[in-house]
Short mmCIF file of C-alpha atoms and ligand atoms in Angstrom, two decimals:
data_model
loop_
_atom_site.label_atom_id
_atom_site.label_comp_id
_atom_site.label_asym_id
_atom_site.label_seq_id
_atom_site.Cartn_x
_atom_site.Cartn_y
_atom_site.Cartn_z
CA MET W 4 13.55 -9.86 -24.86
CA ASP W 5 16.06 -6.74 -25.50
CA ILE W 6 13.59 -3.92 -23.86
CA GLU W 7 13.34 -5.73 -21.01
CA GLU W 8 17.02 -6.28 -20.75
CA ASP W 9 17.62 -2.68 -21.31
CA ILE W 10 15.06 -1.27 -18.63
CA ARG W 11 16.97 -3.53 -16.14
CA SER W 12 20.11 -2.09 -17.08
CA LEU W 13 18.65 1.33 -16.93
CA GLN W 14 17.49 0.29 -13.57
CA LEU W 15 20.13 -1.50 -12.03
CA ASP W 16 22.28 1.61 -12.32
CA SER W 17 20.24 2.45 -8.85
CA ALA W 18 22.45 0.06 -7.24
CA ASP W 19 24.99 2.82 -7.64
CA PRO W 20 26.88 3.15 -4.43
CA LYS W 21 25.98 6.63 -4.29
CA GLU W 22 22.29 5.56 -4.09
CA GLU W 23 20.03 7.00 -1.91
CA VAL W 24 17.27 4.93 -1.06
CA GLN W 25 15.06 7.09 0.27
CA ALA W 26 12.56 8.15 -2.70
CA GLN W 27 11.82 11.35 -3.84
CA ALA W 28 8.74 13.20 -3.19
CA VAL W 29 6.60 13.55 -6.36
CA GLU W 30 3.38 15.69 -5.85
CA ALA W 31 0.98 14.76 -8.88
CA GLY W 32 -1.42 17.68 -8.99
CA PRO W 33 -3.81 18.98 -7.10
CA LYS W 34 -5.44 15.60 -6.23
CA ALA W 35 -2.47 13.55 -4.88
CA LYS W 36 -2.45 15.07 -1.51
CA ASP W 37 -2.40 12.65 1.28
CA LYS W 38 -5.00 12.17 3.32
CA GLU W 39 -4.00 11.12 6.85
CA ILE W 40 -5.28 8.72 8.71
CA PRO W 41 -5.38 9.36 12.58
CA SER W 42 -4.75 6.49 15.19
CA VAL W 43 -6.27 6.57 18.41
CA GLN W 44 -2.11 6.38 19.89
CA ASP W 45 -0.66 9.21 18.14
CA GLU W 46 0.63 10.86 21.07
CA GLU W 47 2.29 7.86 22.82
CA VAL W 48 4.43 7.04 19.78
CA GLU W 49 7.83 7.44 20.58
CA GLN W 50 9.83 9.26 17.59
CA THR W 51 13.53 9.02 18.40
CA GLU W 52 14.50 5.48 19.54
CA LYS W 53 13.15 3.52 16.18
CA ARG W 54 14.21 3.73 12.83
CA HIS W 55 11.67 5.16 10.59
CA LEU W 56 10.35 3.45 7.14
CA ASN W 57 8.01 4.71 4.62
CA VAL W 58 6.43 2.00 2.86
CA VAL W 59 4.00 2.07 0.19
CA PHE W 60 1.16 -0.65 -0.62
CA ILE W 61 0.86 -1.36 -4.46
CA GLY W 62 -0.70 -3.17 -7.02
CA HIS W 63 -3.87 -3.58 -9.13
CA VAL W 64 -7.05 -2.40 -8.53
CA ASP W 65 -8.69 -4.40 -5.93
CA ALA W 66 -6.02 -6.64 -4.73
CA GLY W 67 -7.05 -5.85 -1.26
CA LYS W 68 -4.13 -2.90 -0.71
CA SER W 69 -6.61 -0.69 1.72
CA THR W 70 -7.87 -3.80 3.48
CA THR W 71 -4.57 -4.88 4.14
CA GLY W 72 -3.27 -1.71 5.54
CA GLY W 73 -6.35 -1.14 7.62
CA GLN W 74 -6.01 -4.75 8.95
CA ILE W 75 -2.54 -3.60 9.96
CA LEU W 76 -3.69 -0.95 11.52
CA PHE W 77 -6.29 -2.85 13.54
CA LEU W 78 -3.84 -5.42 14.58
CA SER W 79 -1.34 -3.10 15.72
CA GLY W 80 -3.89 -0.93 18.03
CA GLN W 81 -4.55 2.09 16.16
CA VAL W 82 -8.46 1.31 15.52
CA ASP W 83 -10.56 0.33 18.22
CA ASP W 84 -13.32 -2.19 18.14
CA ARG W 85 -16.15 0.78 18.29
CA THR W 86 -14.68 2.29 14.97
CA ILE W 87 -14.49 -1.41 13.12
CA GLN W 88 -18.09 -2.08 14.20
CA LYS W 89 -19.04 1.50 12.95
CA TYR W 90 -17.37 0.48 9.48
CA GLU W 91 -18.89 -2.76 9.21
CA LYS W 92 -22.64 -1.25 9.56
CA GLU W 93 -21.46 1.57 7.06
CA ALA W 94 -19.90 -0.92 4.50
CA LYS W 95 -23.33 -2.89 5.08
CA ASP W 96 -25.27 -0.04 4.22
CA LYS W 97 -23.41 0.92 1.18
CA SER W 98 -24.03 -2.94 -0.07
CA ARG W 99 -20.16 -3.57 0.73
CA GLU W 100 -19.92 -5.77 3.44
CA SER W 101 -16.48 -7.06 3.33
CA TRP W 102 -14.98 -3.39 2.28
CA TYR W 103 -15.13 -2.50 6.14
CA MET W 104 -12.00 -2.84 6.99
CA ALA W 105 -10.66 -0.98 3.81
CA TYR W 106 -12.67 2.27 5.06
CA ILE W 107 -9.67 2.51 7.58
CA MET W 108 -7.78 3.50 4.77
CA ASP W 109 -10.29 4.86 2.34
CA THR W 110 -11.54 7.79 4.11
CA ASN W 111 -13.73 10.05 1.96
CA GLU W 112 -17.12 9.40 0.63
CA GLU W 113 -16.14 8.90 -3.07
CA GLU W 114 -13.84 6.28 -1.97
CA ARG W 115 -16.34 4.10 0.09
CA VAL W 116 -18.98 4.34 -2.09
CA LYS W 117 -16.97 3.20 -5.14
CA GLY W 118 -14.45 0.93 -2.99
CA LYS W 119 -11.53 2.05 -4.54
CA THR W 120 -8.79 4.45 -3.20
CA VAL W 121 -8.29 7.54 -4.94
CA GLU W 122 -5.54 9.84 -2.85
CA VAL W 123 -2.78 8.16 -0.85
CA GLY W 124 -4.12 7.27 2.62
CA ARG W 125 -1.20 7.75 4.93
CA ALA W 126 -1.19 6.31 8.59
CA HIS W 127 1.41 5.37 10.99
CA PHE W 128 2.25 2.36 12.98
CA GLU W 129 5.32 0.46 14.68
CA THR W 130 7.08 -2.67 14.82
CA GLU W 131 9.64 -4.29 17.66
CA THR W 132 12.13 -2.31 15.66
CA THR W 133 10.56 0.54 13.31
CA ARG W 134 8.13 3.02 13.45
CA PHE W 135 6.56 2.64 9.68
CA THR W 136 4.52 4.98 7.90
CA ILE W 137 1.97 3.83 5.18
CA LEU W 138 1.28 5.15 2.01
CA ASP W 139 -1.69 3.36 0.57
CA ALA W 140 -1.50 3.74 -3.17
CA PRO W 141 -5.01 3.77 -5.36
CA GLY W 142 -4.72 0.87 -7.94
CA HIS W 143 -7.18 1.94 -10.57
CA LYS W 144 -5.51 2.99 -13.78
CA SER W 145 -6.83 6.37 -13.66
CA TYR W 146 -5.10 7.35 -10.61
CA VAL W 147 -1.27 6.57 -11.53
CA PRO W 148 -0.22 10.10 -10.88
CA ASN W 149 -1.22 9.65 -7.08
CA MET W 150 0.53 6.24 -6.71
CA ILE W 151 3.81 7.84 -8.27
CA SER W 152 3.36 10.37 -5.35
CA GLY W 153 3.29 7.71 -2.91
CA ALA W 154 5.81 5.53 -4.38
CA SER W 155 8.27 8.18 -4.65
CA GLN W 156 7.55 9.01 -0.74
CA ALA W 157 8.53 5.76 -0.07
CA ASP W 158 11.93 3.22 0.86
CA ILE W 159 10.06 -0.04 0.70
CA GLY W 160 7.34 -1.34 -1.13
CA VAL W 161 4.62 -4.03 -0.57
CA LEU W 162 3.14 -5.33 -3.83
CA VAL W 163 -0.38 -7.01 -3.03
CA ILE W 164 -1.46 -9.30 -5.49
CA SER W 165 -4.78 -11.11 -5.55
CA ALA W 166 -4.69 -14.74 -5.88
CA ARG W 167 -8.35 -15.12 -6.69
CA LYS W 168 -9.33 -16.82 -9.22
CA GLY W 169 -9.02 -14.68 -12.16
CA GLU W 170 -7.55 -11.79 -10.39
CA PHE W 171 -4.18 -12.33 -10.28
CA GLU W 172 -4.48 -12.67 -14.11
CA THR W 173 -6.04 -9.50 -14.90
CA GLY W 174 -3.34 -7.18 -12.47
CA TYR W 175 -0.46 -9.38 -14.61
CA GLU W 176 -1.84 -8.89 -18.23
CA ARG W 177 -0.24 -6.09 -20.25
CA GLY W 178 -1.90 -3.06 -19.41
CA GLY W 179 -2.84 -3.95 -15.98
CA GLN W 180 -1.59 -2.37 -12.83
CA THR W 181 0.58 -4.73 -11.47
CA ARG W 182 3.07 -4.48 -14.37
CA GLU W 183 2.87 -0.82 -14.45
CA HIS W 184 3.37 -0.46 -10.54
CA VAL W 185 6.34 -2.52 -10.12
CA GLN W 186 8.21 -0.68 -12.87
CA LEU W 187 7.44 2.91 -11.59
CA ALA W 188 8.45 1.38 -8.03
CA LYS W 189 11.46 0.47 -9.13
CA THR W 190 12.19 3.72 -11.36
CA LEU W 191 11.03 5.96 -8.17
CA GLY W 192 13.64 4.32 -6.09
CA VAL W 193 11.32 1.51 -4.32
CA THR W 194 14.68 -0.67 -3.67
CA LYS W 195 13.07 -3.81 -2.08
CA LEU W 196 9.83 -5.18 -2.33
CA LEU W 197 7.48 -7.49 0.17
CA VAL W 198 5.04 -9.42 -2.41
CA VAL W 199 2.30 -10.42 -0.54
CA VAL W 200 -0.12 -13.09 -2.12
CA ASN W 201 -3.45 -12.20 -0.82
CA LYS W 202 -6.77 -13.25 -0.67
CA MET W 203 -5.19 -17.03 0.22
CA ASP W 204 -8.62 -17.16 2.04
CA ASP W 205 -10.85 -17.18 -0.91
CA PRO W 206 -12.89 -20.07 -2.19
CA THR W 207 -11.08 -20.25 -5.48
CA VAL W 208 -7.97 -20.81 -3.50
CA ASN W 209 -8.65 -21.75 -0.19
CA TRP W 210 -4.94 -21.41 0.66
CA SER W 211 -3.80 -23.69 -2.20
CA LYS W 212 -0.04 -24.16 -1.86
CA GLU W 213 -0.22 -24.94 -6.18
CA ARG W 214 -1.95 -21.34 -6.76
CA TYR W 215 0.53 -19.62 -4.49
CA ASP W 216 3.62 -21.19 -6.42
CA GLU W 217 2.00 -20.41 -9.46
CA ILE W 218 1.96 -16.35 -8.85
CA GLU W 219 5.17 -16.60 -7.64
CA SER W 220 6.59 -18.32 -10.56
CA LYS W 221 5.08 -16.03 -12.72
CA MET W 222 6.06 -13.24 -11.06
CA ILE W 223 9.80 -14.10 -10.16
CA PRO W 224 10.80 -13.46 -14.19
CA PHE W 225 8.67 -10.24 -14.36
CA LEU W 226 10.70 -8.74 -11.26
CA LYS W 227 13.65 -9.26 -12.57
CA GLN W 228 13.24 -7.93 -15.89
CA SER W 229 12.10 -5.05 -13.78
CA GLY W 230 15.37 -4.50 -11.98
CA TYR W 231 14.92 -6.35 -9.10
CA ASN W 232 17.50 -8.51 -7.69
CA VAL W 233 14.78 -11.32 -6.22
CA LYS W 234 17.26 -13.12 -4.05
CA LYS W 235 18.46 -10.07 -2.39
CA ASP W 236 15.41 -7.51 -2.59
CA VAL W 237 12.19 -9.66 -2.81
CA LEU W 238 10.53 -11.50 -0.19
CA PHE W 239 7.24 -13.73 -1.27
CA LEU W 240 4.72 -14.33 1.77
CA PRO W 241 1.05 -15.62 1.59
CA ILE W 242 -1.52 -13.51 3.70
CA SER W 243 -5.22 -12.66 3.95
CA GLY W 244 -5.48 -9.01 4.54
CA LEU W 245 -9.43 -9.27 4.91
CA MET W 246 -9.11 -12.19 7.91
CA GLY W 247 -5.53 -10.94 9.26
CA SER W 248 -3.60 -14.07 8.71
CA ASN W 249 -0.18 -14.17 8.68
CA LEU W 250 0.13 -10.19 9.18
CA LYS W 251 1.23 -9.86 12.96
CA THR W 252 1.59 -13.06 13.80
CA ARG W 253 3.04 -16.06 12.02
CA MET W 254 0.60 -18.48 10.19
CA ASP W 255 -1.57 -20.99 11.86
CA ARG W 256 -1.47 -23.94 10.64
CA SER W 257 -4.89 -25.42 11.07
CA ILE W 258 -5.29 -22.50 8.54
CA CYS W 259 -2.34 -23.29 5.92
CA SER W 260 0.05 -26.32 6.71
CA TRP W 261 2.69 -25.82 4.00
CA TRP W 262 3.91 -22.18 5.21
CA ASP W 263 6.67 -21.74 7.83
CA GLY W 264 7.85 -18.49 6.76
CA PRO W 265 7.65 -15.04 8.14
CA CYS W 266 4.70 -13.43 8.71
CA LEU W 267 4.32 -9.72 7.35
CA PHE W 268 5.85 -7.86 10.40
CA GLU W 269 8.39 -10.19 10.89
CA ALA W 270 8.88 -9.36 7.27
CA LEU W 271 8.56 -5.36 7.72
CA ASP W 272 10.88 -5.49 10.98
CA SER W 273 13.88 -7.13 8.84
CA ILE W 274 14.16 -5.35 6.12
CA GLU W 275 17.70 -3.51 6.06
CA VAL W 276 17.25 -0.36 4.01
CA PRO W 277 20.53 1.53 3.79
CA MET W 278 20.41 5.38 4.43
CA GLY W 279 21.24 8.11 2.63
CA ASP W 280 24.15 10.14 3.55
CA PRO W 281 23.92 12.83 5.94
CA LYS W 282 26.98 14.51 5.18
CA ARG W 283 25.93 15.23 1.24
CA PRO W 284 24.69 18.64 0.33
CA PHE W 285 21.06 19.15 1.43
CA ARG W 286 18.15 18.76 -0.48
CA MET W 287 14.89 18.32 0.30
CA PRO W 288 11.60 18.46 -2.36
CA ILE W 289 9.08 20.44 -1.59
CA ILE W 290 5.86 18.54 -1.72
CA ASP W 291 3.23 20.76 -0.22
CA LYS W 292 3.20 24.28 1.83
CA PHE W 293 0.78 26.00 3.60
CA LYS W 294 0.74 29.26 6.34
CA ASP W 295 1.02 28.87 10.06
CA MET W 296 3.08 31.32 11.64
CA GLY W 297 5.24 31.93 8.88
CA THR W 298 5.83 29.84 6.07
CA VAL W 299 5.77 25.82 6.23
CA VAL W 300 6.73 23.64 3.51
CA MET W 301 6.51 19.75 3.96
CA GLY W 302 8.86 16.96 2.07
CA LYS W 303 11.55 14.34 2.47
CA VAL W 304 14.69 14.84 3.04
CA GLU W 305 16.60 12.88 -0.12
CA SER W 306 20.31 14.25 1.02
CA GLY W 307 22.09 15.96 3.60
CA THR W 308 21.16 17.46 7.34
CA ILE W 309 18.86 20.09 8.00
CA ARG W 310 19.30 22.02 11.62
CA GLU W 311 16.94 24.45 12.92
CA GLY W 312 19.02 28.01 12.21
CA ASP W 313 20.26 27.29 8.90
CA SER W 314 20.42 29.55 5.90
CA LEU W 315 19.22 27.83 2.71
CA PHE W 316 17.95 28.59 -0.70
CA ILE W 317 14.65 27.68 -2.31
CA MET W 318 15.30 26.58 -5.64
CA PRO W 319 15.37 27.50 -8.52
CA ASN W 320 14.25 30.91 -7.50
CA LYS W 321 17.24 31.23 -4.95
CA ASP W 322 15.10 32.45 -2.39
CA GLN W 323 17.29 32.53 0.72
CA VAL W 324 15.54 31.42 3.45
CA LYS W 325 16.24 30.35 7.13
CA VAL W 326 14.90 27.72 8.78
CA VAL W 327 12.94 28.22 12.28
CA ALA W 328 11.58 25.04 12.88
CA ILE W 329 11.45 21.45 12.05
CA TYR W 330 9.10 18.95 12.79
CA ILE W 331 8.66 15.26 12.37
CA ASP W 332 5.16 14.50 13.02
CA GLU W 333 4.21 16.24 16.29
CA ASN W 334 7.61 16.68 17.50
CA ARG W 335 9.69 19.61 16.83
CA VAL W 336 13.57 18.38 16.23
CA LYS W 337 16.86 20.47 16.25
CA ARG W 338 17.90 18.44 12.81
CA ALA W 339 16.87 15.81 10.41
CA GLY W 340 18.83 13.81 7.95
CA PRO W 341 17.85 11.68 4.98
CA GLY W 342 14.82 9.84 4.59
CA GLU W 343 12.66 12.07 7.05
CA ASN W 344 9.28 13.65 6.49
CA LEU W 345 9.80 17.16 7.61
CA ARG W 346 7.20 19.84 8.06
CA VAL W 347 9.76 23.03 8.33
CA ARG W 348 8.78 26.23 9.29
CA LEU W 349 11.08 29.48 7.50
CA SER W 350 11.60 32.87 7.74
CA GLY W 351 11.99 34.96 4.38
CA VAL W 352 9.74 33.76 1.79
CA GLU W 353 6.13 33.91 1.21
CA GLU W 354 4.04 30.90 0.60
CA GLU W 355 2.52 32.29 -2.14
CA ASP W 356 6.46 32.06 -3.55
CA ILE W 357 6.69 28.26 -3.47
CA LEU W 358 5.74 25.78 -5.74
CA THR W 359 5.24 22.24 -5.41
CA GLY W 360 8.49 20.66 -7.21
CA PHE W 361 10.65 23.52 -5.70
CA VAL W 362 13.61 22.37 -3.72
CA LEU W 363 15.11 23.34 -0.42
CA SER W 364 18.68 23.08 -0.84
CA SER W 365 22.13 24.10 0.30
CA VAL W 366 23.23 27.31 -0.13
CA ALA W 367 27.10 26.32 -0.97
CA ASN W 368 26.23 23.67 -3.19
CA PRO W 369 22.39 24.43 -4.61
CA ILE W 370 20.67 22.03 -6.92
CA SER W 371 20.73 22.94 -10.58
CA ALA W 372 18.03 24.60 -12.33
CA VAL W 373 17.36 23.72 -16.13
CA THR W 374 14.98 24.33 -18.97
CA GLU W 375 16.65 21.65 -20.82
CA PHE W 376 18.48 18.17 -20.07
CA VAL W 377 20.13 15.56 -21.60
CA ALA W 378 18.44 11.76 -20.68
CA GLN W 379 18.87 8.27 -21.39
CA LEU W 380 15.10 6.94 -21.90
CA ALA W 381 13.88 3.63 -21.84
CA ILE W 382 10.59 3.65 -24.15
CA LEU W 383 8.42 1.14 -22.72
CA GLU W 384 4.91 1.40 -24.31
CA LEU W 385 3.79 4.05 -26.74
CA LEU W 386 0.46 4.49 -27.53
CA ASP W 387 -1.17 2.68 -30.20
CA ASN W 388 2.58 1.66 -31.26
CA ALA W 389 3.11 5.34 -32.22
CA ILE W 390 6.79 6.31 -32.96
CA PHE W 391 9.02 8.53 -30.80
CA THR W 392 10.33 11.31 -32.36
CA ALA W 393 11.13 15.11 -31.99
CA GLY W 394 8.59 16.91 -30.99
CA TYR W 395 6.75 14.17 -28.92
CA LYS W 396 5.45 16.23 -25.62
CA ALA W 397 4.49 14.02 -22.64
CA VAL W 398 4.39 14.81 -19.31
CA LEU W 399 7.56 14.72 -17.09
CA HIS W 400 7.28 13.14 -13.44
CA ILE W 401 10.49 13.79 -11.77
CA HIS W 402 10.94 14.13 -7.58
CA SER W 403 7.94 16.30 -6.98
CA VAL W 404 7.97 17.89 -10.14
CA VAL W 405 5.35 17.39 -12.90
CA GLU W 406 5.40 19.33 -16.12
CA GLU W 407 4.80 19.13 -19.70
CA CYS W 408 8.04 18.60 -21.55
CA GLU W 409 8.89 18.01 -25.12
CA ILE W 410 11.66 16.09 -26.59
CA VAL W 411 13.68 18.39 -28.96
CA GLU W 412 16.15 16.30 -30.62
CA LEU W 413 17.22 12.15 -30.61
CA LEU W 414 20.65 12.13 -30.40
CA GLN W 415 21.86 8.02 -30.10
CA GLN W 416 20.45 5.33 -30.09
CA ILE W 417 21.96 2.68 -27.21
CA ASP W 418 22.58 -0.87 -28.89
CA PRO W 419 20.38 -3.20 -26.51
CA LYS W 420 23.44 -5.72 -27.15
CA THR W 421 26.57 -3.80 -26.53
CA LYS W 422 25.00 -0.99 -24.45
CA LYS W 423 26.64 1.33 -26.57
CA PRO W 424 25.55 4.43 -28.62
CA MET W 425 24.84 3.47 -32.19
CA LYS W 426 27.17 5.02 -34.82
CA LYS W 427 23.90 5.81 -37.56
CA LYS W 428 22.09 9.08 -36.78
CA VAL W 429 18.49 8.36 -35.35
CA LEU W 430 15.14 10.00 -36.44
CA PHE W 431 12.79 7.89 -34.56
CA VAL W 432 12.67 5.02 -32.47
CA LYS W 433 10.13 2.32 -31.76
CA ASN W 434 8.53 0.48 -28.21
CA GLY W 435 11.80 -0.97 -26.61
CA ALA W 436 14.21 1.01 -27.43
CA VAL W 437 16.66 2.73 -25.35
CA VAL W 438 17.74 6.54 -26.65
CA LEU W 439 19.40 9.33 -25.55
CA CYS W 440 17.58 12.64 -26.37
CA ARG W 441 17.39 16.28 -25.19
CA VAL W 442 13.96 17.09 -22.73
CA GLN W 443 12.97 20.62 -22.89
CA VAL W 444 10.13 21.91 -20.48
CA SER W 445 9.06 25.83 -20.24
CA ASN W 446 9.34 26.43 -16.63
CA MET W 447 12.47 26.25 -14.68
CA ILE W 448 12.91 22.68 -13.08
CA CYS W 449 15.29 21.47 -10.35
CA VAL W 450 17.01 18.13 -11.19
CA GLU W 451 20.35 16.65 -11.10
CA LYS W 452 22.12 14.00 -13.14
CA PHE W 453 21.70 10.75 -12.44
CA SER W 454 25.00 9.29 -11.46
CA ASP W 455 25.08 12.43 -8.83
CA PHE W 456 21.40 11.92 -7.20
CA PRO W 457 19.60 9.11 -8.12
CA GLN W 458 16.74 10.45 -6.27
CA LEU W 459 16.68 13.32 -7.71
CA GLY W 460 17.65 12.35 -11.48
CA ARG W 461 15.31 9.83 -12.46
CA PHE W 462 12.05 10.14 -13.81
CA THR W 463 8.83 8.59 -15.86
CA LEU W 464 7.10 10.05 -18.82
CA ARG W 465 3.69 9.84 -19.47
CA THR W 466 1.00 10.67 -22.00
CA GLU W 467 -2.57 10.25 -21.55
CA GLY W 468 -2.62 8.49 -18.37
CA LYS W 469 -0.13 5.97 -19.43
CA THR W 470 3.59 5.43 -18.44
CA ILE W 471 5.33 5.35 -21.64
CA ALA W 472 8.74 5.67 -20.67
CA VAL W 473 11.18 5.71 -17.53
CA GLY W 474 14.75 7.56 -17.79
CA LYS W 475 17.66 8.95 -16.22
CA VAL W 476 19.38 12.44 -16.51
CA THR W 477 22.51 12.02 -17.84
CA ALA W 478 23.94 15.56 -18.31
CA LEU W 479 22.42 18.96 -17.49
P1 GTP I 501 -7.89 -0.09 -4.66
O1 GTP I 501 -7.62 1.46 -3.76
O2 GTP I 501 -9.22 0.09 -5.62
O3 GTP I 501 -6.89 -0.11 -5.74
O4 GTP I 501 -8.23 -1.83 -4.00
P2 GTP I 501 -7.76 -1.70 -2.96
O5 GTP I 501 -6.30 -2.66 -3.22
O6 GTP I 501 -7.22 -1.25 -1.89
O7 GTP I 501 -8.39 -3.12 -2.65
P3 GTP I 501 -9.51 -3.09 -1.42
O8 GTP I 501 -8.73 -3.33 0.02
O9 GTP I 501 -10.37 -1.99 -1.35
O10 GTP I 501 -10.32 -4.60 -1.50
C1 GTP I 501 -11.13 -4.87 -2.72
C2 GTP I 501 -11.83 -5.99 -2.23
O11 GTP I 501 -11.17 -6.68 -2.27
C3 GTP I 501 -12.86 -6.00 -0.83
O12 GTP I 501 -13.71 -6.53 -1.33
C4 GTP I 501 -11.77 -6.75 -0.10
O13 GTP I 501 -13.24 -7.16 1.05
C5 GTP I 501 -11.57 -7.87 -1.03
N1 GTP I 501 -10.48 -8.48 -0.09
C6 GTP I 501 -9.37 -7.66 0.16
N2 GTP I 501 -8.60 -8.24 0.89
C7 GTP I 501 -9.23 -9.57 1.11
C8 GTP I 501 -8.53 -10.80 1.52
O14 GTP I 501 -7.82 -11.38 2.22
N3 GTP I 501 -9.19 -11.99 1.40
C9 GTP I 501 -10.53 -11.89 0.65
N4 GTP I 501 -11.55 -12.71 0.60
N5 GTP I 501 -11.00 -10.79 0.09
C10 GTP I 501 -10.54 -9.83 0.02
MG1 MG I 502 -7.48 0.76 -1.85
#
C-alpha cells in the first residue's frame, strides 16, 4: 500500500550517514517521570570499561515486558531471593500470582493492583560487554506518551510479543499497541529491534514452532513497512519471560528442541549501535531538573561532548551557564559524549527558569529556537477518518518537547509513487497522505532540521491519545 511505502521512505531517511542513533529525551508530561528501580549491586557497577546502551521494552499491554525485564534483573543478580519471595506473597495477596516477576519493574501500588505499568521503569544490568539501562514502557494505550518518553531515550528496542492464543492477534490488530509502538519506536530513533516472542511456555503455545513461525511471518512485512531493514536491524527469538527460558542461558533442548539460535543476553551483547559524533556541536535536551547545591538538569547527550568548566547556553532562552559537575549514574566524570544519560550541575541559572524541552547547547553553534517550521508529514490514522487541513490542532512530541501545535498551511502533497511534490494546490489530505506543511506553536521551541540532527528533527503528532502522524522538520 502506498501509505506504507511513504512512511518507509520517510523513516528510512534516518539511515542518513549523519544519523546519531541515540534517541532524544522526551518528557511526556508530569506522569512521565521514570521510576528508578534500585539494584543490590549499585555500588559495585564498573562504569568506565564497558559500553553503555539504553534498551526500551515495548509492545502491547500484558505482553510480558515487565515480567521479562524483572526476570532479567533477577537472573543478572540485581534482585535477591528474599525480595522475590516478598513479591510472590504480595502478588498472591492481590490475586495476581503470576505477576510477581513484573513487580520488580512495577514498583508503585497502582501498577501492582492493576497489573499494568504506568510510568517507565528504569533499571540497570550488565552482560559481558555492555552496561544496559532497561526502560520498561507501559503497553496500555492510555500511557503512550510515557512510552514515547521511554523510547526516545533508547538506543535499541526489545519488542515483546505474546504468543498466547488470541493475544498476538489483539496486539497486532489495527489499534493494537504492537503496531503503534513499532511505528513510534522507528520514528523516535530506535534503529535496532529484538523481537522476543514471549509466553512460549503457555499451555496454548507449548513451544510450538508453528506458532512462532506464524508470528514471525506476520511481523516481518509489518516491520518492513515501518521502516526496519529486517535482515540488518531486526532479530527474532522465542522466550519465556516468566520461566526465564532463553534469556541468560541458551534454550534447554528438553524444553524446546528446534531453537538453536542465541539467547536474549547474547543477542543484546552482539547488537552493534553506531555512536553519535562527539565532535559536533553540543546538544542535550532536558528531561528533568531539580535543585541540589545549584541547579541540576538531566538528559541524554544527542551530539557533541560536554566537559567540566564548559560555558553553554540553555536554549531557547540563551541563559549562559557554566558546567560545575557531570554525573553518569553516581559517578562524577570530567567529560561525556553522545548517548550518555547525564545529570549536570550548572551555575548561572535558577531551576525555575528551566523547562522540560529546553536544550543545553553549545554557545558557538546553539540550537535554533522557533515558533514555526516546515515539516514533511506522513498521515497515519486520523480520528474517525477525519480530513487534515489548515487549522488542524494536535500535540507535538519532538525530543523532550510536548507542545500544542497547529497546522497553519498545507504546502504541497508528495506523490507517493514518484516521491516528488505534486503540482496542484492542496487544501486537505486524508489518511495515508504525505504532505509538506507549516506547523506553528505558541511558545518558542528548540528544533533542528532532520537532515542536520535527525534526533532533534523528527516528531510525532497525536490527538486524543492517538498517534495520527509522524514527521520530520525540513526547514526552519
Ligand atoms: P503492561 O505493563 O501493562 O503493558 O504489561 P506487561 O507487558 O509489562 O506485562 P506483564 O509483565 O505485567 O505481564 C502480564 C501477564 O502476562 C502477567 O500475568 C504475567 O505473569 C504474564 N506473563 C508474562 N510473561 C509470561 C510468560 O513468559 N509466560 C506466561 N505463561 N505468562 C507470562
Ligand atoms: Mg509492564
